[in-house]
C-alpha cells in the first residue's frame, strides 16, 4: 500500500510493507529493522523519522531535494531502498529459522 501526498513545495510518500500483514515473526523483524533505519533518517536525506499512522515508512521530498538531486535519482533511491529492505527482512527471517 502506498500513499502519495503532494503539496506546494513537498511530497510525502508513505509505504506499508507487505511484512506487516504476514506472520508475527516477519512483523516484528520489519518493525525492528525499519525503526533502526528511521533512527538514522538524516543519513538517508528524504526519509522521515516517524511514518504516517498505518504505514511502515515515510519519505518527504521537498523542493530543496529536487534542486540538489535529479528526480530520477530520488525515485530510484526509494525503489532500491524498498527492495533492499524487503530482501534484508527476508534474509533475517531465513537466518532465524535456520
PDB file of C-alpha atoms in Angstrom:
ATOM      1  CA  UNK A   1       0.000   0.000   0.000  1.00  0.00           C
ATOM      2  CA  UNK A   2       1.327   3.432  -0.895  1.00  0.00           C
ATOM      3  CA  UNK A   3       0.068   6.949  -0.194  1.00  0.00           C
ATOM      4  CA  UNK A   4       1.415   9.966  -2.069  1.00  0.00           C
ATOM      5  CA  UNK A   5       0.509  13.370  -0.603  1.00  0.00           C
ATOM      6  CA  UNK A   6       1.570  16.329  -2.756  1.00  0.00           C
ATOM      7  CA  UNK A   7       1.701  19.914  -1.529  1.00  0.00           C
ATOM      8  CA  UNK A   8       3.053  23.185  -2.883  1.00  0.00           C
ATOM      9  CA  UNK A   9       6.735  22.620  -2.070  1.00  0.00           C
ATOM     10  CA  UNK A  10       6.943  18.974  -0.988  1.00  0.00           C
ATOM     11  CA  UNK A  11       5.591  15.470  -1.433  1.00  0.00           C
ATOM     12  CA  UNK A  12       5.221  12.847   1.274  1.00  0.00           C
ATOM     13  CA  UNK A  13       5.335   9.217   0.205  1.00  0.00           C
ATOM     14  CA  UNK A  14       4.165   6.694   2.794  1.00  0.00           C
ATOM     15  CA  UNK A  15       4.533   2.953   2.212  1.00  0.00           C
ATOM     16  CA  UNK A  16       3.169  -0.027   4.126  1.00  0.00           C
ATOM     17  CA  UNK A  17       5.402  -3.033   3.662  1.00  0.00           C
ATOM     18  CA  UNK A  18       3.832  -6.409   2.998  1.00  0.00           C
ATOM     19  CA  UNK A  19       5.557  -7.972   6.010  1.00  0.00           C
ATOM     20  CA  UNK A  20       3.283  -6.007   8.305  1.00  0.00           C
ATOM     21  CA  UNK A  21       0.341  -8.142   7.142  1.00  0.00           C
ATOM     22  CA  UNK A  22       2.028 -11.541   7.350  1.00  0.00           C
ATOM     23  CA  UNK A  23       3.210 -13.805  10.127  1.00  0.00           C
ATOM     24  CA  UNK A  24       4.238 -12.433  13.557  1.00  0.00           C
ATOM     25  CA  UNK A  25       7.988 -13.041  13.094  1.00  0.00           C
ATOM     26  CA  UNK A  26       8.052 -11.027   9.858  1.00  0.00           C
ATOM     27  CA  UNK A  27       6.032  -8.270  11.504  1.00  0.00           C
ATOM     28  CA  UNK A  28       8.496  -7.986  14.387  1.00  0.00           C
ATOM     29  CA  UNK A  29      11.533  -8.102  12.081  1.00  0.00           C
ATOM     30  CA  UNK A  30      10.019  -5.470   9.792  1.00  0.00           C
ATOM     31  CA  UNK A  31       9.240  -3.077  12.637  1.00  0.00           C
ATOM     32  CA  UNK A  32      12.649  -3.509  14.302  1.00  0.00           C
ATOM     33  CA  UNK A  33      14.559  -3.119  11.035  1.00  0.00           C
ATOM     34  CA  UNK A  34      12.608  -0.049   9.910  1.00  0.00           C
ATOM     35  CA  UNK A  35      12.879   1.521  13.371  1.00  0.00           C
ATOM     36  CA  UNK A  36      16.660   1.018  13.167  1.00  0.00           C
ATOM     37  CA  UNK A  37      16.733   2.773   9.778  1.00  0.00           C
ATOM     38  CA  UNK A  38      14.448   5.615  10.843  1.00  0.00           C
ATOM     39  CA  UNK A  39      16.763   6.394  13.769  1.00  0.00           C
ATOM     40  CA  UNK A  40      19.349   7.145  11.098  1.00  0.00           C
ATOM     41  CA  UNK A  41      16.960   9.153   8.896  1.00  0.00           C
ATOM     42  CA  UNK A  42      19.377  12.056   8.472  1.00  0.00           C
ATOM     43  CA  UNK A  43      21.736   9.686   6.610  1.00  0.00           C
ATOM     44  CA  UNK A  44      19.029   8.983   4.022  1.00  0.00           C
ATOM     45  CA  UNK A  45      18.139  12.656   3.312  1.00  0.00           C
ATOM     46  CA  UNK A  46      14.481  12.097   2.282  1.00  0.00           C
ATOM     47  CA  UNK A  47      13.408   9.621   4.990  1.00  0.00           C
ATOM     48  CA  UNK A  48      11.170  10.801   7.812  1.00  0.00           C
ATOM     49  CA  UNK A  49      11.825   9.685  11.389  1.00  0.00           C
ATOM     50  CA  UNK A  50       8.173   8.939  12.096  1.00  0.00           C
ATOM     51  CA  UNK A  51       5.947   7.279   9.477  1.00  0.00           C
ATOM     52  CA  UNK A  52       2.366   8.261   8.907  1.00  0.00           C
ATOM     53  CA  UNK A  53      -0.016   6.220  11.064  1.00  0.00           C
ATOM     54  CA  UNK A  54      -0.904   2.938   9.374  1.00  0.00           C
ATOM     55  CA  UNK A  55       2.240   2.905   7.221  1.00  0.00           C
ATOM     56  CA  UNK A  56       5.673   1.355   7.722  1.00  0.00           C
ATOM     57  CA  UNK A  57       7.871   4.144   6.415  1.00  0.00           C
ATOM     58  CA  UNK A  58       7.554   7.679   5.033  1.00  0.00           C
ATOM     59  CA  UNK A  59       9.713   9.789   2.765  1.00  0.00           C
ATOM     60  CA  UNK A  60       9.482  13.576   2.488  1.00  0.00           C
ATOM     61  CA  UNK A  61      10.751  15.094  -0.736  1.00  0.00           C
ATOM     62  CA  UNK A  62      10.999  18.876  -0.675  1.00  0.00           C
ATOM     63  CA  UNK A  63      11.761  21.378  -3.412  1.00  0.00           C
ATOM     64  CA  UNK A  64      15.281  21.702  -1.967  1.00  0.00           C
ATOM     65  CA  UNK A  65      15.880  17.980  -2.588  1.00  0.00           C
ATOM     66  CA  UNK A  66      14.764  18.424  -6.189  1.00  0.00           C
ATOM     67  CA  UNK A  67      17.135  21.370  -6.630  1.00  0.00           C
ATOM     68  CA  UNK A  68      20.102  19.258  -5.478  1.00  0.00           C
ATOM     69  CA  UNK A  69      19.195  15.826  -6.874  1.00  0.00           C
ATOM     70  CA  UNK A  70      17.683  14.685 -10.170  1.00  0.00           C
ATOM     71  CA  UNK A  71      14.109  13.397  -9.830  1.00  0.00           C
ATOM     72  CA  UNK A  72      15.077  10.062 -11.341  1.00  0.00           C
ATOM     73  CA  UNK A  73      17.743   9.548  -8.677  1.00  0.00           C
ATOM     74  CA  UNK A  74      15.241  10.167  -5.862  1.00  0.00           C
ATOM     75  CA  UNK A  75      12.739   7.710  -7.366  1.00  0.00           C
ATOM     76  CA  UNK A  76      15.496   5.140  -7.902  1.00  0.00           C
ATOM     77  CA  UNK A  77      16.620   5.572  -4.290  1.00  0.00           C
ATOM     78  CA  UNK A  78      13.125   4.919  -2.894  1.00  0.00           C
ATOM     79  CA  UNK A  79      12.560   1.874  -5.119  1.00  0.00           C
ATOM     80  CA  UNK A  80      16.015   0.467  -4.360  1.00  0.00           C
ATOM     81  CA  UNK A  81      15.578   1.175  -0.641  1.00  0.00           C
ATOM     82  CA  UNK A  82      12.284  -0.737  -0.506  1.00  0.00           C
ATOM     83  CA  UNK A  83      13.698  -3.666  -2.489  1.00  0.00           C
ATOM     84  CA  UNK A  84      16.733  -3.901  -0.200  1.00  0.00           C
ATOM     85  CA  UNK A  85      14.632  -3.558   2.964  1.00  0.00           C
ATOM     86  CA  UNK A  86      12.360  -6.382   1.797  1.00  0.00           C
ATOM     87  CA  UNK A  87      15.368  -8.530   0.894  1.00  0.00           C
ATOM     88  CA  UNK A  88      17.079  -7.847   4.244  1.00  0.00           C
ATOM     89  CA  UNK A  89      13.946  -8.722   6.229  1.00  0.00           C
ATOM     90  CA  UNK A  90      13.526 -11.959   4.261  1.00  0.00           C
ATOM     91  CA  UNK A  91      17.164 -12.881   4.913  1.00  0.00           C
ATOM     92  CA  UNK A  92      16.773 -12.184   8.638  1.00  0.00           C
ATOM     93  CA  UNK A  93      13.701 -14.439   8.760  1.00  0.00           C
ATOM     94  CA  UNK A  94      15.533 -17.231   6.961  1.00  0.00           C
ATOM     95  CA  UNK A  95      18.528 -16.983   9.285  1.00  0.00           C
ATOM     96  CA  UNK A  96      16.204 -17.086  12.319  1.00  0.00           C
ATOM     97  CA  UNK A  97      14.511 -20.252  11.022  1.00  0.00           C
ATOM     98  CA  UNK A  98      17.817 -21.955  10.208  1.00  0.00           C
TER      99      UNK A  98
END
